[in-house]
Coordinates of C-alpha atoms in Angstrom, one line a residue:
Chain R
M1 CA 176.2 118.5 -18.4
A2 CA 172.8 119.1 -17.5
G3 CA 172.2 122.2 -19.1
I4 CA 173.5 119.8 -22.5
L5 CA 171.4 117.3 -21.7
F6 CA 168.3 119.7 -21.9
L7 CA 168.8 121.1 -25.7
V8 CA 169.5 117.9 -26.4
L9 CA 165.6 116.8 -25.0
L10 CA 165.1 120.2 -26.1
F11 CA 165.9 120.1 -30.0
F12 CA 164.8 116.5 -29.9
T13 CA 161.5 116.7 -28.4
G14 CA 161.0 119.9 -30.8
A15 CA 161.7 118.3 -34.2
Y16 CA 159.1 115.2 -32.8
E17 CA 156.8 117.5 -32.4
K18 CA 157.2 119.0 -36.2
Y19 CA 156.5 115.6 -37.8
G20 CA 153.7 114.3 -36.0
P21 CA 150.2 115.4 -36.1
T22 CA 149.6 119.0 -34.2
P23 CA 146.4 119.0 -31.9
L24 CA 143.5 120.6 -32.3
P25 CA 141.6 120.8 -29.2
F26 CA 138.3 120.5 -29.0
V27 CA 136.2 123.5 -27.4
V28 CA 133.9 123.9 -25.5
P29 CA 131.4 127.2 -26.2
K30 CA 131.9 129.2 -22.7
G31 CA 128.2 128.3 -20.1
W32 CA 128.0 125.1 -22.2
P33 CA 127.8 121.9 -20.9
Q34 CA 130.8 119.3 -20.9
P35 CA 129.9 116.2 -23.7
P36 CA 128.1 113.5 -22.0
T37 CA 131.5 111.3 -23.9
N38 CA 134.7 112.4 -24.8
I39 CA 133.9 111.4 -28.5
F40 CA 137.7 112.1 -28.9
A41 CA 138.8 109.7 -26.9
S42 CA 139.9 107.2 -28.3
N43 CA 140.8 109.3 -31.6
P44 CA 143.2 112.6 -30.9
S45 CA 142.1 115.2 -32.5
T46 CA 145.1 116.5 -34.8
R47 CA 144.5 119.4 -37.6
E48 CA 145.9 116.8 -39.9
G49 CA 143.1 114.6 -38.8
F50 CA 140.5 117.2 -39.1
L51 CA 142.3 118.3 -43.2
L52 CA 141.4 114.1 -44.5
G53 CA 138.7 113.9 -42.9
K54 CA 137.2 117.4 -45.1
T55 CA 138.7 116.2 -47.3
L56 CA 135.9 112.5 -47.6
F57 CA 133.8 114.7 -46.6
Y58 CA 133.9 116.8 -49.3
D59 CA 134.8 113.2 -52.6
G60 CA 132.6 112.4 -54.4
N61 CA 134.8 109.4 -55.2
L62 CA 133.5 108.1 -51.7
S63 CA 130.3 106.4 -53.7
R64 CA 130.2 104.8 -56.4
D65 CA 128.9 107.0 -58.8
S66 CA 132.4 108.9 -58.1
I67 CA 129.8 112.2 -58.3
T68 CA 128.0 112.3 -54.4
S69 CA 129.9 113.0 -51.4
C70 CA 128.2 113.9 -47.5
A71 CA 128.1 117.5 -48.8
S72 CA 126.2 116.4 -51.6
C73 CA 123.7 116.2 -49.0
H74 CA 125.4 117.5 -46.3
Q75 CA 125.2 120.9 -48.1
Y76 CA 128.5 123.4 -46.3
F77 CA 126.0 126.9 -47.3
A78 CA 122.8 125.0 -45.6
A79 CA 124.6 124.0 -41.9
F80 CA 124.9 121.5 -43.3
S81 CA 121.8 119.4 -44.3
T82 CA 120.1 118.9 -47.9
F83 CA 118.9 122.6 -48.5
E84 CA 115.1 122.5 -49.3
H85 CA 114.9 118.4 -50.0
S86 CA 112.7 116.3 -48.6
F87 CA 115.2 113.3 -48.8
S88 CA 118.4 113.8 -50.2
H89 CA 119.3 112.7 -53.9
G90 CA 121.4 109.1 -53.4
I91 CA 123.5 107.9 -55.7
E92 CA 121.3 106.8 -59.0
N93 CA 119.0 108.8 -57.9
R94 CA 117.9 106.9 -54.8
F95 CA 116.2 109.5 -52.5
T96 CA 117.1 108.5 -48.7
Q97 CA 114.1 107.6 -46.3
R98 CA 114.6 110.6 -44.0
N99 CA 115.4 114.0 -43.7
A100 CA 119.3 115.6 -43.8
P101 CA 119.3 116.8 -40.5
G102 CA 121.7 119.6 -40.4
L103 CA 125.3 118.0 -39.5
F104 CA 126.7 120.8 -35.9
N105 CA 127.3 119.5 -32.1
L106 CA 127.4 116.9 -33.0
A107 CA 129.7 115.8 -29.9
W108 CA 126.5 116.3 -27.7
K109 CA 125.1 113.2 -29.0
T110 CA 125.7 110.1 -27.3
S111 CA 123.2 108.7 -30.5
Y112 CA 122.8 109.5 -33.9
H113 CA 120.5 109.7 -36.6
W114 CA 116.5 110.2 -36.0
D115 CA 115.8 106.6 -35.2
G116 CA 119.4 107.2 -32.2
G117 CA 120.4 103.5 -34.3
V118 CA 123.9 104.5 -34.5
N119 CA 125.9 104.7 -31.3
H120 CA 129.1 106.2 -32.3
L121 CA 130.1 108.5 -34.4
E122 CA 133.0 106.7 -36.4
V123 CA 130.5 103.7 -36.6
Q124 CA 127.9 106.6 -38.7
A125 CA 129.8 107.5 -42.3
L126 CA 129.3 103.7 -43.1
G127 CA 125.9 103.5 -43.1
P128 CA 125.9 106.2 -46.1
I129 CA 128.4 105.1 -47.3
T130 CA 127.4 100.8 -47.6
D131 CA 123.4 102.0 -48.0
T132 CA 122.7 101.4 -52.0
N133 CA 120.0 104.8 -50.9
E134 CA 122.5 107.0 -50.5
M135 CA 126.7 106.3 -52.1
G136 CA 125.6 102.7 -52.6
E137 CA 130.0 101.4 -52.0
T138 CA 132.1 98.5 -50.6
L139 CA 134.1 98.9 -48.3
D140 CA 137.1 96.9 -50.1
N141 CA 136.5 99.5 -52.8
L142 CA 136.4 102.8 -51.3
L143 CA 139.4 101.3 -49.8
L144 CA 141.1 100.0 -53.3
K145 CA 140.0 104.1 -54.9
L146 CA 141.7 105.7 -52.3
R147 CA 144.8 103.9 -51.8
N148 CA 144.9 104.4 -56.1
N149 CA 144.5 107.5 -55.6
P150 CA 147.8 110.1 -54.9
Q151 CA 146.1 112.4 -53.0
Y152 CA 145.5 110.0 -50.1
P153 CA 148.6 108.2 -48.9
P154 CA 150.4 111.2 -47.7
L155 CA 146.9 112.7 -45.9
F156 CA 146.9 109.7 -44.3
K157 CA 150.2 110.1 -42.6
A158 CA 150.0 113.4 -42.0
A159 CA 147.0 112.3 -39.6
F160 CA 148.3 108.5 -38.5
G161 CA 151.7 107.7 -39.2
D162 CA 152.7 106.4 -42.1
T163 CA 150.4 105.7 -45.5
A164 CA 148.3 102.7 -44.2
I165 CA 144.8 103.9 -45.5
T166 CA 142.4 101.2 -42.6
T167 CA 138.2 101.6 -42.8
K168 CA 139.5 103.0 -39.1
R169 CA 141.4 105.5 -40.2
L170 CA 138.6 106.2 -42.8
L171 CA 136.1 106.7 -40.2
K172 CA 137.9 107.9 -37.8
A173 CA 139.6 111.3 -39.7
L174 CA 135.4 111.3 -41.0
A175 CA 134.6 111.8 -36.9
Q176 CA 137.6 114.9 -36.6
F177 CA 135.6 116.4 -38.9
T178 CA 131.5 115.7 -38.5
G179 CA 133.1 115.6 -34.6
N180 CA 134.9 119.3 -35.0
L181 CA 131.7 121.2 -36.3
V182 CA 130.9 123.3 -33.7
S183 CA 127.8 126.6 -34.4
A184 CA 127.9 128.4 -30.8
G185 CA 128.3 132.0 -32.8
S186 CA 124.0 132.7 -33.4
K187 CA 122.9 136.2 -31.9
Y188 CA 121.3 133.9 -29.3
D189 CA 125.0 133.5 -28.5
Q190 CA 126.2 136.6 -28.9
V191 CA 123.3 137.9 -26.1
K192 CA 124.2 135.1 -23.7
N193 CA 127.6 135.8 -24.1
G194 CA 127.0 140.0 -23.6
K195 CA 127.7 141.1 -26.5
D196 CA 124.0 141.9 -27.6
S197 CA 121.1 141.8 -26.9
F198 CA 118.1 140.8 -27.7
L199 CA 115.2 143.3 -29.7
P200 CA 112.0 144.0 -27.3
Y201 CA 110.3 140.7 -30.2
E202 CA 112.7 138.7 -29.9
Q203 CA 112.7 138.7 -25.8
K204 CA 108.8 138.1 -26.1
G205 CA 109.7 135.1 -28.7
Y206 CA 112.2 133.9 -26.4
E207 CA 109.6 133.9 -22.9
I208 CA 107.4 131.8 -25.2
Y209 CA 110.3 129.6 -26.4
K210 CA 110.5 129.0 -22.6
Q211 CA 107.4 127.4 -21.9
Y212 CA 106.4 125.9 -24.1
C213 CA 109.5 124.8 -26.3
S214 CA 112.4 124.5 -23.7
S215 CA 111.6 121.1 -21.9
C216 CA 112.1 118.7 -25.4
H217 CA 114.1 121.8 -27.6
S218 CA 116.1 122.9 -24.1
E219 CA 119.2 125.2 -23.8
P220 CA 121.7 125.8 -25.3
L221 CA 122.1 123.1 -27.1
F222 CA 118.0 123.8 -27.8
T223 CA 117.6 119.5 -28.0
N224 CA 117.3 117.7 -24.7
D225 CA 118.8 114.5 -27.0
K226 CA 116.6 112.3 -26.4
F227 CA 112.9 111.4 -27.9
S228 CA 109.5 112.4 -27.7
N229 CA 106.9 112.3 -29.9
N230 CA 105.6 115.6 -31.2
G231 CA 102.5 114.0 -31.9
L232 CA 102.8 113.1 -36.0
G233 CA 101.5 110.0 -37.6
L234 CA 102.8 107.8 -39.6
N235 CA 104.5 108.1 -42.7
K236 CA 103.9 107.1 -46.4
L237 CA 107.4 105.3 -45.9
N238 CA 105.8 103.4 -42.5
D239 CA 108.7 104.6 -40.5
L240 CA 108.4 103.4 -36.6
G241 CA 111.6 105.6 -34.9
R242 CA 113.0 104.9 -32.3
K243 CA 110.2 101.4 -32.2
R244 CA 112.8 100.0 -35.4
I245 CA 115.4 99.8 -32.9
T246 CA 115.0 99.2 -30.3
G247 CA 111.3 96.8 -31.0
L248 CA 109.7 98.0 -27.4
S249 CA 105.9 99.4 -28.6
R250 CA 106.4 101.9 -26.7
D251 CA 108.9 103.9 -28.7
S252 CA 106.7 103.3 -32.1
L253 CA 107.3 106.6 -33.6
Q254 CA 108.9 107.7 -30.5
F255 CA 112.0 110.5 -32.7
K256 CA 116.0 112.0 -31.6
I257 CA 115.0 115.2 -30.9
P258 CA 116.4 117.0 -33.5
S259 CA 118.3 121.3 -32.4
L260 CA 116.6 124.4 -33.2
R261 CA 120.4 126.2 -34.3
N262 CA 120.1 127.4 -37.5
L263 CA 116.4 126.0 -38.2
K264 CA 116.3 129.3 -41.1
L265 CA 119.1 127.2 -43.1
T266 CA 117.9 123.3 -42.9
P267 CA 114.6 123.5 -43.9
P268 CA 112.5 121.3 -45.0
Y269 CA 111.7 120.3 -41.1
M270 CA 110.6 117.4 -39.3
H271 CA 112.2 113.0 -40.6
D272 CA 110.3 112.6 -43.1
G273 CA 110.7 116.1 -44.2
S274 CA 106.6 116.9 -43.7
M275 CA 106.9 120.2 -43.3
G276 CA 108.3 123.5 -44.9
Y277 CA 108.4 126.6 -42.9
I278 CA 109.2 126.8 -40.0
T279 CA 105.1 129.1 -39.6
Q280 CA 104.2 126.0 -40.9
V281 CA 105.6 124.4 -37.5
I282 CA 104.9 126.6 -34.9
N283 CA 101.1 126.5 -36.1
Y284 CA 100.7 123.0 -36.0
Y285 CA 102.4 123.2 -32.5
T286 CA 98.9 125.4 -31.4
V287 CA 96.7 123.5 -33.9
I288 CA 98.0 119.4 -32.4
D289 CA 95.0 116.9 -31.1
S290 CA 96.3 116.1 -28.4
S291 CA 94.0 112.8 -28.5
L292 CA 97.0 111.6 -29.9
P293 CA 97.8 108.5 -28.3
Q294 CA 101.4 108.5 -28.7
L295 CA 101.9 112.6 -28.0
D296 CA 104.5 113.1 -25.9
P297 CA 102.1 113.9 -22.6
I298 CA 104.7 117.6 -21.9
L299 CA 102.3 118.4 -24.6
K300 CA 99.0 117.2 -24.0
K301 CA 98.8 121.2 -22.7
P302 CA 97.9 122.6 -26.0
I303 CA 100.0 126.2 -26.1
R304 CA 98.1 128.3 -27.6
L305 CA 99.5 132.0 -29.2
S306 CA 97.8 134.6 -30.6
E307 CA 99.3 135.4 -34.3
R308 CA 102.0 138.1 -32.1
N309 CA 102.8 135.4 -30.0
K310 CA 103.8 133.4 -33.3
A311 CA 105.4 136.5 -35.3
E312 CA 107.7 137.1 -31.7
L313 CA 107.9 132.5 -31.3
L314 CA 109.4 133.2 -35.3
A315 CA 111.0 135.8 -34.5
F316 CA 113.6 134.3 -31.5
L317 CA 114.1 131.1 -33.3
F318 CA 116.0 133.3 -36.5
T319 CA 118.6 134.7 -33.4
L320 CA 119.1 131.3 -33.1
T321 CA 121.1 131.7 -37.4
D322 CA 124.7 130.6 -37.4
T323 CA 125.9 132.8 -40.3
S324 CA 128.8 132.6 -38.9
F325 CA 129.3 129.0 -38.7
T326 CA 128.0 128.8 -42.5
K327 CA 131.4 131.3 -43.4
N328 CA 133.8 129.4 -41.1
K329 CA 136.6 128.8 -43.6
N330 CA 137.8 126.3 -42.0
Y331 CA 134.4 124.2 -42.8
A332 CA 134.1 125.0 -46.3
P333 CA 136.1 122.6 -48.8
G334 CA 139.4 123.4 -49.9
E335 CA 142.4 124.1 -47.2
H336 CA 141.6 126.8 -45.6
I337 CA 142.6 125.4 -42.2
I338 CA 143.0 128.9 -39.2
F339 CA 141.8 128.0 -36.7
R340 CA 141.1 130.2 -34.3
H341 CA 138.2 128.6 -31.3
Chain S
M1 CA 126.8 104.6 -22.5
N2 CA 126.6 104.0 -18.8
K3 CA 126.9 100.2 -20.0
C4 CA 129.9 100.6 -21.4
L5 CA 132.1 102.2 -19.1
T6 CA 131.0 99.5 -17.1
T7 CA 132.7 96.8 -18.4
F8 CA 134.6 98.5 -20.0
I9 CA 136.4 99.0 -16.2
A10 CA 135.6 95.2 -16.2
L11 CA 137.2 94.3 -18.2
F12 CA 140.0 96.6 -18.0
M13 CA 139.8 94.8 -14.2
F14 CA 140.2 90.8 -15.2
T15 CA 142.6 91.3 -17.8
S16 CA 144.8 93.6 -15.6
Y17 CA 144.6 90.5 -12.6
K18 CA 145.6 88.5 -15.1
A19 CA 148.3 90.1 -15.8
Q20 CA 150.4 90.0 -13.2
S21 CA 149.7 85.5 -12.9
Q22 CA 150.8 84.8 -15.9
P23 CA 152.2 81.1 -16.2
D24 CA 154.4 78.9 -18.9
M25 CA 152.3 80.1 -22.8
Q26 CA 152.2 78.3 -24.9
K27 CA 150.6 78.1 -28.5
I28 CA 147.5 75.5 -28.8
V29 CA 146.2 74.8 -32.1
I30 CA 141.6 75.0 -32.5
H31 CA 140.2 72.4 -35.1
F32 CA 136.7 73.6 -36.2
K33 CA 134.7 70.8 -37.4
H34 CA 131.6 72.1 -38.7
V35 CA 129.3 69.5 -39.4
A36 CA 125.6 69.0 -40.6
N37 CA 123.8 65.4 -41.4
G38 CA 127.2 64.8 -39.1
K39 CA 128.2 65.3 -42.7
S40 CA 131.1 67.2 -43.5
L41 CA 129.4 71.6 -44.0
H42 CA 129.9 71.5 -48.0
P43 CA 128.2 74.4 -49.9
D44 CA 126.7 71.8 -52.8
S45 CA 125.4 69.7 -49.8
V46 CA 122.0 69.6 -49.3
Y47 CA 121.3 69.0 -45.4
Q48 CA 117.6 68.1 -43.8
N49 CA 117.3 69.9 -39.8
P50 CA 115.3 68.5 -37.0
L51 CA 112.2 69.7 -37.6
G52 CA 113.0 67.9 -41.5
E53 CA 113.3 71.4 -43.2
T54 CA 115.8 70.0 -46.2
Y55 CA 118.1 73.2 -46.7
S56 CA 121.7 74.3 -48.1
V57 CA 123.9 76.6 -45.9
K58 CA 126.1 79.1 -48.4
K59 CA 127.9 81.8 -45.5
L60 CA 128.5 80.1 -41.1
K61 CA 130.2 83.2 -40.1
Y62 CA 130.5 83.9 -35.7
Y63 CA 133.0 85.0 -33.6
L64 CA 134.1 84.1 -30.4
S65 CA 136.7 85.2 -28.3
N66 CA 138.1 84.7 -24.4
L67 CA 139.7 81.5 -25.3
G68 CA 140.8 79.2 -22.1
F69 CA 141.4 76.3 -20.6
N70 CA 139.0 77.1 -16.8
K71 CA 140.3 80.3 -15.5
Q72 CA 142.6 81.5 -18.0
V73 CA 140.8 82.9 -21.2
N74 CA 142.7 84.6 -23.7
T75 CA 141.6 88.2 -24.8
N76 CA 141.7 88.1 -28.4
I77 CA 139.4 87.3 -30.7
S78 CA 138.5 84.8 -33.7
L79 CA 136.3 85.7 -36.8
I80 CA 135.5 82.1 -38.2
D81 CA 134.4 80.8 -41.0
A82 CA 133.4 78.1 -41.5
F83 CA 134.1 77.3 -45.5
A84 CA 137.3 79.2 -45.1
T85 CA 138.7 79.0 -41.1
D86 CA 139.8 74.8 -40.7
S87 CA 141.7 76.2 -37.1
I88 CA 143.0 78.9 -35.1
K89 CA 146.1 79.0 -32.3
I90 CA 146.2 80.6 -29.6
M91 CA 148.5 81.5 -26.5
L92 CA 147.3 79.9 -23.0
P93 CA 148.9 78.4 -20.0
Y94 CA 149.1 74.9 -20.2
P95 CA 145.7 73.5 -19.3
A96 CA 145.1 71.8 -16.7
K97 CA 144.5 67.6 -16.5
K98 CA 140.8 68.5 -16.8
G99 CA 138.5 71.1 -15.9
T100 CA 136.4 73.3 -18.9
F101 CA 137.2 74.6 -21.9
N102 CA 135.9 77.8 -22.1
F103 CA 134.8 80.8 -24.7
Q104 CA 132.7 83.3 -25.8
L105 CA 130.1 83.1 -29.1
G106 CA 129.6 87.0 -29.6
V107 CA 132.1 89.3 -29.5
D108 CA 132.5 91.6 -25.9
S109 CA 129.6 94.1 -25.6
I110 CA 133.2 97.3 -25.2
Y111 CA 134.3 96.2 -29.0
N112 CA 129.7 97.3 -30.0
C113 CA 130.0 100.6 -28.7
S114 CA 133.1 102.1 -28.8
G115 CA 133.3 103.2 -32.5
A116 CA 135.8 102.2 -35.5
Q117 CA 137.8 99.1 -35.1
E118 CA 140.0 97.1 -36.4
G119 CA 141.3 93.9 -37.4
V120 CA 138.3 90.6 -37.4
L121 CA 136.4 93.7 -36.2
D122 CA 137.1 95.3 -39.3
P123 CA 133.3 96.3 -40.3
L124 CA 134.3 95.7 -44.2
N125 CA 133.7 91.7 -42.8
G126 CA 130.3 91.8 -43.1
M127 CA 129.8 91.0 -40.0
F128 CA 128.2 94.1 -37.8
W129 CA 125.4 96.5 -38.5
T130 CA 124.9 100.0 -39.6
W131 CA 121.6 101.0 -39.3
N132 CA 121.1 99.2 -35.8
T133 CA 125.6 99.4 -34.8
G134 CA 126.6 96.6 -33.6
Y135 CA 128.2 93.0 -34.5
I136 CA 126.2 90.7 -36.0
N137 CA 127.5 87.8 -33.2
F138 CA 127.0 84.8 -35.2
K139 CA 125.5 84.7 -39.6
L140 CA 124.0 81.8 -41.2
E141 CA 122.6 82.3 -44.8
G142 CA 121.4 79.7 -46.9
Q143 CA 118.5 78.1 -49.2
S144 CA 115.6 75.9 -48.6
D145 CA 112.5 75.6 -50.1
Y146 CA 110.7 76.2 -47.2
A147 CA 111.7 79.3 -46.9
T148 CA 108.9 82.0 -48.2
T149 CA 111.2 84.8 -49.2
K150 CA 110.8 85.5 -52.8
T151 CA 114.2 83.3 -53.8
K152 CA 113.9 80.3 -51.0
H153 CA 116.7 82.6 -49.6
F154 CA 116.9 82.6 -45.4
E155 CA 119.1 84.1 -43.5
Y156 CA 119.6 84.2 -39.9
H157 CA 122.3 87.0 -38.1
I158 CA 122.0 87.5 -34.8
G159 CA 123.1 90.2 -32.6
G160 CA 122.5 92.6 -30.2
Y161 CA 124.6 93.6 -27.3
T162 CA 122.1 95.0 -24.6
G163 CA 119.9 93.7 -22.0
K164 CA 118.4 90.8 -21.8
N165 CA 118.3 90.1 -25.6
K166 CA 121.6 89.9 -25.8
T167 CA 122.9 87.3 -28.5
M168 CA 126.6 87.5 -26.6
R169 CA 126.6 83.6 -24.5
Q170 CA 129.4 81.9 -22.8
I171 CA 129.7 78.3 -23.3
R172 CA 131.4 75.9 -21.6
L173 CA 132.9 72.5 -22.7
P174 CA 133.6 69.0 -20.4
Y175 CA 137.5 69.0 -21.4
A176 CA 140.4 65.8 -19.9
G177 CA 142.7 65.4 -21.9
T178 CA 147.2 65.3 -20.9
D179 CA 148.1 68.6 -19.4
R180 CA 151.1 68.6 -22.6
T181 CA 147.6 69.3 -24.5
T182 CA 148.5 71.6 -27.8
Q183 CA 146.1 70.6 -30.0
L184 CA 142.5 70.3 -29.6
Y185 CA 139.1 69.1 -31.8
I186 CA 135.9 71.6 -31.6
L187 CA 132.5 69.9 -33.2
V188 CA 130.0 72.3 -34.5
N189 CA 127.2 70.2 -35.0
L190 CA 124.5 72.8 -37.1
D191 CA 121.9 70.2 -36.7
N192 CA 121.1 72.3 -33.1
F193 CA 121.3 75.5 -34.3
W194 CA 117.3 74.7 -35.7
K195 CA 116.9 72.2 -32.4
G196 CA 117.5 72.9 -29.2
Q197 CA 116.1 75.9 -26.2
S198 CA 113.9 77.0 -29.1
D199 CA 112.6 76.1 -32.4
I200 CA 114.3 77.9 -35.1
K201 CA 112.3 77.4 -38.6
I202 CA 112.3 78.3 -41.4
S203 CA 109.8 77.9 -42.8
T204 CA 108.3 80.1 -39.8
T205 CA 111.0 82.1 -39.5
P206 CA 113.6 82.9 -42.9
V207 CA 115.0 85.6 -41.7
I208 CA 116.2 87.2 -38.8
N209 CA 118.3 90.1 -39.3
S210 CA 117.9 92.6 -35.9
P211 CA 118.3 92.4 -32.5
G212 CA 115.4 91.3 -30.4
A213 CA 113.6 88.7 -28.6
I214 CA 113.4 86.4 -31.8
A215 CA 117.5 86.2 -31.5
K216 CA 117.4 86.0 -28.5
S217 CA 116.3 82.8 -28.4
A218 CA 118.1 81.7 -30.9
A219 CA 121.0 82.3 -29.2
D220 CA 119.7 80.2 -26.4
N221 CA 120.7 77.8 -29.2
F222 CA 124.2 78.4 -29.4
S223 CA 125.8 75.8 -26.8
G224 CA 124.3 72.9 -28.0
L225 CA 126.6 73.8 -30.8
F226 CA 129.1 72.6 -29.6
S227 CA 131.7 69.7 -28.5
I228 CA 135.2 68.9 -27.9
I229 CA 136.3 65.4 -30.1
Q230 CA 138.5 63.7 -27.1
Q231 CA 140.9 62.3 -28.8

């Protein structure tokens, strides 16, 4: 009797699983810290949710002009930054006010955007969707478009159990895609995992990085997720950075410390894309005017690097390029979800 | 984030405490009467604020949460639109004969920092900031010749959920009724928005659109807006 019951139970749980979404476990790369908060706590990561998020991410219908998708500013081949654009193109030839960062390892961030004004990954997408310089769409109209597009109701059903298309589900699905973008396959990571080794000049560059850069661009994420001023002054757009959010004068010109991962793929650099080349950035750090009032105290101590040291640092920074990330079919447009972590 | 977590725990403990001592619940209808200068609020009327400035109102929307008599509260959140909401219905235990009717103007901080929300908190209600994420607890928009903006438009989007500039306000209204009260009438007097603990002058501050000290002082006037019309 008990045996039959067990079999019946097995059958039901099996059948249940078949029709529910398949969990897509979020895997923390070896040696990395756990994310400070679990962004999937109320949004369980599933293959179906991820696939829906990916479909939305690559869909121009999310914008008013039906052309501008998330991916038009966050390009797959450029680690999801806008390649070689200081500012990105939104709808109707408008431009964003800041440089589009690469999108990866977002699950480890406690705030988003250069000024940290966004407190949760799920609500982040509301900004670009409704911003008149970006996608310029209203939520009402977007939901209507998605409901009338035969592609979407089945995708929402697969991810969330029924065909209802709501703001909350739209945002959760997008966050499943962006939150699962993990880049941890660079040469640096291979070295850390004992699968490769640095060339002598890369090793020297690593030492230089640890001496001058790691307090802010800290391993293994190559950012400590804090705000700082590295000496850049006020730009033409009068962007005060963090102060816009907190209203505090001590936060004036403070910006989120960006990750140094995938640098090679994400030019130009800084919140306003004002530096086109990594060599330019390295040179910049050696000539910072230490008398600047807002400058982070850590950078008051001059960084002196010979030309050779600069080349070594550059070589190390290139080891942070993760081509397995930019070739990962899970993240590419289309339906390839294989997921081998 | 830590702040977020503590509120969550507090909220959780609070709600589970409530669940234990659940007396008879009944439906209470709360009616709202929005007025300015003693007249019903109407989008086509012109009013004068206590600082002598004339204005008209195009939009008045705000969140109410944790409504209830004395210690009993209902944690549902309502979005009131002065030109669309005459009343809301909530489940509450029978009130005591007298005491206070309490609520919070605004949305608890936990909902401001834990991702996408639905229902009245759906961002498509236009009460959510996307660039400095969090809810607008109170929104008043209109026209005034005193506004220094190009279009003579004024707008007060009052929000902010952390630290000393948070804009949620606990409001306690003395209440005396019968223990079988099922209807409650609340007067929302816009005259008191402009003058209370601080002055909000259209000519000097036609726009409040971010958390901060100014939004905080506007929120300090909230409690003066509400009173119970004793039946």
